[in-house]
JSON list of C-alpha atoms in Angstrom, two decimals:
[
{"chain": "A", "resi": 24, "resn": "UNK", "atom": "CA", "xyz": [39.11, -12.46, 28.30]},
{"chain": "A", "resi": 25, "resn": "UNK", "atom": "CA", "xyz": [36.05, -13.12, 26.19]},
{"chain": "A", "resi": 26, "resn": "UNK", "atom": "CA", "xyz": [35.04, -10.10, 24.17]},
{"chain": "A", "resi": 27, "resn": "UNK", "atom": "CA", "xyz": [31.69, -10.39, 22.46]},
{"chain": "A", "resi": 28, "resn": "UNK", "atom": "CA", "xyz": [30.81, -8.31, 19.46]},
{"chain": "A", "resi": 29, "resn": "UNK", "atom": "CA", "xyz": [27.62, -6.36, 20.26]},
{"chain": "A", "resi": 30, "resn": "UNK", "atom": "CA", "xyz": [24.75, -6.81, 17.85]},
{"chain": "A", "resi": 31, "resn": "UNK", "atom": "CA", "xyz": [22.02, -4.35, 17.10]},
{"chain": "A", "resi": 32, "resn": "UNK", "atom": "CA", "xyz": [18.37, -5.29, 17.27]},
{"chain": "A", "resi": 33, "resn": "UNK", "atom": "CA", "xyz": [16.83, -5.72, 13.81]},
{"chain": "A", "resi": 34, "resn": "UNK", "atom": "CA", "xyz": [14.89, -2.45, 14.15]},
{"chain": "A", "resi": 35, "resn": "UNK", "atom": "CA", "xyz": [18.16, -0.53, 14.53]},
{"chain": "A", "resi": 36, "resn": "UNK", "atom": "CA", "xyz": [19.59, -1.91, 11.30]},
{"chain": "A", "resi": 37, "resn": "UNK", "atom": "CA", "xyz": [18.88, 0.43, 8.39]},
{"chain": "A", "resi": 38, "resn": "UNK", "atom": "CA", "xyz": [18.63, -2.31, 5.77]},
{"chain": "A", "resi": 39, "resn": "UNK", "atom": "CA", "xyz": [15.93, -4.06, 7.78]},
{"chain": "A", "resi": 40, "resn": "UNK", "atom": "CA", "xyz": [13.60, -1.19, 6.83]},
{"chain": "A", "resi": 41, "resn": "UNK", "atom": "CA", "xyz": [14.51, -1.20, 3.11]},
{"chain": "A", "resi": 42, "resn": "UNK", "atom": "CA", "xyz": [11.83, -3.68, 2.07]},
{"chain": "A", "resi": 43, "resn": "UNK", "atom": "CA", "xyz": [9.10, -1.94, 4.06]},
{"chain": "A", "resi": 44, "resn": "UNK", "atom": "CA", "xyz": [10.16, 1.45, 2.67]},
{"chain": "A", "resi": 45, "resn": "UNK", "atom": "CA", "xyz": [10.14, 0.08, -0.87]},
{"chain": "A", "resi": 46, "resn": "UNK", "atom": "CA", "xyz": [6.57, -1.19, -0.43]},
{"chain": "A", "resi": 47, "resn": "UNK", "atom": "CA", "xyz": [5.46, 2.20, 0.92]},
{"chain": "A", "resi": 48, "resn": "UNK", "atom": "CA", "xyz": [7.02, 4.07, -2.02]},
{"chain": "A", "resi": 49, "resn": "UNK", "atom": "CA", "xyz": [5.46, 1.71, -4.55]},
{"chain": "A", "resi": 50, "resn": "UNK", "atom": "CA", "xyz": [2.08, 2.10, -2.84]},
{"chain": "A", "resi": 51, "resn": "UNK", "atom": "CA", "xyz": [2.40, 5.89, -2.95]},
{"chain": "A", "resi": 52, "resn": "UNK", "atom": "CA", "xyz": [3.35, 5.89, -6.65]},
{"chain": "A", "resi": 53, "resn": "UNK", "atom": "CA", "xyz": [0.46, 3.59, -7.56]},
{"chain": "A", "resi": 54, "resn": "UNK", "atom": "CA", "xyz": [-1.98, 5.64, -5.49]},
{"chain": "A", "resi": 55, "resn": "UNK", "atom": "CA", "xyz": [-0.87, 8.79, -7.30]},
{"chain": "A", "resi": 56, "resn": "UNK", "atom": "CA", "xyz": [-1.44, 7.15, -10.68]},
{"chain": "A", "resi": 57, "resn": "UNK", "atom": "CA", "xyz": [-4.88, 5.89, -9.59]},
{"chain": "A", "resi": 58, "resn": "UNK", "atom": "CA", "xyz": [-5.87, 9.37, -8.41]},
{"chain": "A", "resi": 59, "resn": "UNK", "atom": "CA", "xyz": [-4.74, 10.83, -11.72]},
{"chain": "A", "resi": 60, "resn": "UNK", "atom": "CA", "xyz": [-6.73, 8.31, -13.75]},
{"chain": "A", "resi": 61, "resn": "UNK", "atom": "CA", "xyz": [-9.82, 8.81, -11.59]},
{"chain": "A", "resi": 62, "resn": "UNK", "atom": "CA", "xyz": [-9.60, 12.59, -11.87]},
{"chain": "A", "resi": 63, "resn": "UNK", "atom": "CA", "xyz": [-9.17, 12.26, -15.64]},
{"chain": "A", "resi": 64, "resn": "UNK", "atom": "CA", "xyz": [-12.23, 10.02, -15.60]},
{"chain": "A", "resi": 65, "resn": "UNK", "atom": "CA", "xyz": [-14.22, 12.69, -13.78]},
{"chain": "A", "resi": 66, "resn": "UNK", "atom": "CA", "xyz": [-13.18, 15.12, -16.52]},
{"chain": "A", "resi": 67, "resn": "UNK", "atom": "CA", "xyz": [-14.38, 12.58, -19.14]},
{"chain": "A", "resi": 68, "resn": "UNK", "atom": "CA", "xyz": [-10.82, 12.08, -20.39]},
{"chain": "A", "resi": 69, "resn": "UNK", "atom": "CA", "xyz": [-10.34, 8.53, -19.07]},
{"chain": "A", "resi": 70, "resn": "UNK", "atom": "CA", "xyz": [-12.73, 5.63, -19.35]},
{"chain": "A", "resi": 71, "resn": "UNK", "atom": "CA", "xyz": [-13.98, 4.72, -15.88]},
{"chain": "A", "resi": 72, "resn": "UNK", "atom": "CA", "xyz": [-17.20, 2.92, -14.89]},
{"chain": "A", "resi": 73, "resn": "UNK", "atom": "CA", "xyz": [-19.87, 4.70, -12.85]},
{"chain": "A", "resi": 74, "resn": "UNK", "atom": "CA", "xyz": [-19.20, 2.27, -9.99]},
{"chain": "A", "resi": 75, "resn": "UNK", "atom": "CA", "xyz": [-15.75, 3.85, -9.58]},
{"chain": "A", "resi": 76, "resn": "UNK", "atom": "CA", "xyz": [-17.14, 6.79, -7.62]},
{"chain": "A", "resi": 77, "resn": "UNK", "atom": "CA", "xyz": [-18.56, 4.55, -4.92]},
{"chain": "A", "resi": 78, "resn": "UNK", "atom": "CA", "xyz": [-15.53, 2.27, -4.99]},
{"chain": "A", "resi": 79, "resn": "UNK", "atom": "CA", "xyz": [-13.08, 5.10, -4.31]},
{"chain": "A", "resi": 80, "resn": "UNK", "atom": "CA", "xyz": [-14.88, 5.89, -1.05]},
{"chain": "A", "resi": 81, "resn": "UNK", "atom": "CA", "xyz": [-15.62, 2.38, 0.20]},
{"chain": "A", "resi": 82, "resn": "UNK", "atom": "CA", "xyz": [-12.17, 0.97, -0.51]},
{"chain": "A", "resi": 83, "resn": "UNK", "atom": "CA", "xyz": [-10.53, 3.39, 1.93]},
{"chain": "A", "resi": 84, "resn": "UNK", "atom": "CA", "xyz": [-12.48, 2.00, 4.88]},
{"chain": "A", "resi": 85, "resn": "UNK", "atom": "CA", "xyz": [-11.82, -1.59, 3.87]},
{"chain": "A", "resi": 86, "resn": "UNK", "atom": "CA", "xyz": [-8.13, -0.96, 3.20]},
{"chain": "A", "resi": 87, "resn": "UNK", "atom": "CA", "xyz": [-7.41, 0.88, 6.43]},
{"chain": "A", "resi": 88, "resn": "UNK", "atom": "CA", "xyz": [-9.32, -1.70, 8.45]},
{"chain": "A", "resi": 89, "resn": "UNK", "atom": "CA", "xyz": [-7.35, -4.53, 6.84]},
{"chain": "A", "resi": 90, "resn": "UNK", "atom": "CA", "xyz": [-4.08, -2.65, 7.45]},
{"chain": "A", "resi": 91, "resn": "UNK", "atom": "CA", "xyz": [-4.94, -2.11, 11.11]},
{"chain": "A", "resi": 92, "resn": "UNK", "atom": "CA", "xyz": [-5.79, -5.79, 11.56]},
{"chain": "A", "resi": 93, "resn": "UNK", "atom": "CA", "xyz": [-2.58, -6.90, 9.83]},
{"chain": "A", "resi": 94, "resn": "UNK", "atom": "CA", "xyz": [-0.44, -4.57, 11.95]},
{"chain": "A", "resi": 95, "resn": "UNK", "atom": "CA", "xyz": [-2.20, -5.69, 15.13]},
{"chain": "A", "resi": 96, "resn": "UNK", "atom": "CA", "xyz": [-1.62, -9.36, 14.26]},
{"chain": "A", "resi": 97, "resn": "UNK", "atom": "CA", "xyz": [2.07, -8.63, 13.62]},
{"chain": "A", "resi": 98, "resn": "UNK", "atom": "CA", "xyz": [2.43, -6.76, 16.92]},
{"chain": "A", "resi": 99, "resn": "UNK", "atom": "CA", "xyz": [0.69, -9.47, 18.92]},
{"chain": "A", "resi": 100, "resn": "UNK", "atom": "CA", "xyz": [2.88, -12.15, 17.36]},
{"chain": "A", "resi": 101, "resn": "UNK", "atom": "CA", "xyz": [5.99, -10.27, 18.51]},
{"chain": "A", "resi": 102, "resn": "UNK", "atom": "CA", "xyz": [7.25, -9.12, 15.11]},
{"chain": "A", "resi": 103, "resn": "UNK", "atom": "CA", "xyz": [9.90, -6.36, 14.95]},
{"chain": "A", "resi": 104, "resn": "UNK", "atom": "CA", "xyz": [8.74, -2.85, 13.96]},
{"chain": "A", "resi": 105, "resn": "UNK", "atom": "CA", "xyz": [9.84, -3.07, 10.33]},
{"chain": "A", "resi": 106, "resn": "UNK", "atom": "CA", "xyz": [7.76, -6.23, 9.84]},
{"chain": "A", "resi": 107, "resn": "UNK", "atom": "CA", "xyz": [4.78, -4.54, 11.50]},
{"chain": "A", "resi": 108, "resn": "UNK", "atom": "CA", "xyz": [5.13, -1.65, 9.04]},
{"chain": "A", "resi": 109, "resn": "UNK", "atom": "CA", "xyz": [5.37, -4.04, 6.11]},
{"chain": "A", "resi": 110, "resn": "UNK", "atom": "CA", "xyz": [2.31, -5.97, 7.32]},
{"chain": "A", "resi": 111, "resn": "UNK", "atom": "CA", "xyz": [0.36, -2.71, 7.61]},
{"chain": "A", "resi": 112, "resn": "UNK", "atom": "CA", "xyz": [1.14, -1.56, 4.06]},
{"chain": "A", "resi": 113, "resn": "UNK", "atom": "CA", "xyz": [0.55, -4.96, 2.41]},
{"chain": "A", "resi": 114, "resn": "UNK", "atom": "CA", "xyz": [-3.30, -4.75, 2.24]},
{"chain": "A", "resi": 115, "resn": "UNK", "atom": "CA", "xyz": [-3.25, -1.13, 1.07]},
{"chain": "A", "resi": 116, "resn": "UNK", "atom": "CA", "xyz": [-0.59, -1.87, -1.55]},
{"chain": "A", "resi": 117, "resn": "UNK", "atom": "CA", "xyz": [-2.65, -4.80, -2.84]},
{"chain": "A", "resi": 118, "resn": "UNK", "atom": "CA", "xyz": [-5.56, -2.41, -3.43]},
{"chain": "A", "resi": 119, "resn": "UNK", "atom": "CA", "xyz": [-3.49, 0.33, -5.07]},
{"chain": "A", "resi": 120, "resn": "UNK", "atom": "CA", "xyz": [-1.79, -2.23, -7.33]},
{"chain": "A", "resi": 121, "resn": "UNK", "atom": "CA", "xyz": [-5.10, -3.79, -8.42]},
{"chain": "A", "resi": 122, "resn": "UNK", "atom": "CA", "xyz": [-6.71, -0.36, -8.95]},
{"chain": "A", "resi": 123, "resn": "UNK", "atom": "CA", "xyz": [-3.77, 0.81, -11.04]},
{"chain": "A", "resi": 124, "resn": "UNK", "atom": "CA", "xyz": [-3.80, -2.31, -13.22]},
{"chain": "A", "resi": 125, "resn": "UNK", "atom": "CA", "xyz": [-7.58, -2.24, -13.64]},
{"chain": "A", "resi": 126, "resn": "UNK", "atom": "CA", "xyz": [-7.79, 1.46, -14.53]},
{"chain": "A", "resi": 127, "resn": "UNK", "atom": "CA", "xyz": [-4.70, 1.44, -16.76]},
{"chain": "A", "resi": 128, "resn": "UNK", "atom": "CA", "xyz": [-6.33, -1.22, -18.96]},
{"chain": "A", "resi": 129, "resn": "UNK", "atom": "CA", "xyz": [-9.36, 1.03, -19.58]},
{"chain": "A", "resi": 130, "resn": "UNK", "atom": "CA", "xyz": [-7.39, 3.78, -21.28]},
{"chain": "A", "resi": 131, "resn": "UNK", "atom": "CA", "xyz": [-8.36, 7.26, -22.45]},
{"chain": "A", "resi": 132, "resn": "UNK", "atom": "CA", "xyz": [-12.00, 7.98, -23.23]}
]
């Protein structure tokens, strides 16, 4: 009798989601810091350029569009759900990371 050990699909394995979840949490933390620095800038307590006001509106459209395209490409290429999630957060995380680094360098006003 040949008994095969059943295997779970990758989406049913909890550790398969760990990397995607980590990227989401980092993106959320960076976004929170960016919002704080921008709000401090509006209160004249953080040095931000005047172009920041326009940037904070425009970047949302660009980021969400890039995330949707990345997720669609991952779905159409047959990637498992956790890789689709990671592909979707990658463009947004790139923007939050660059915003955080850029604004953190400017410092208090």
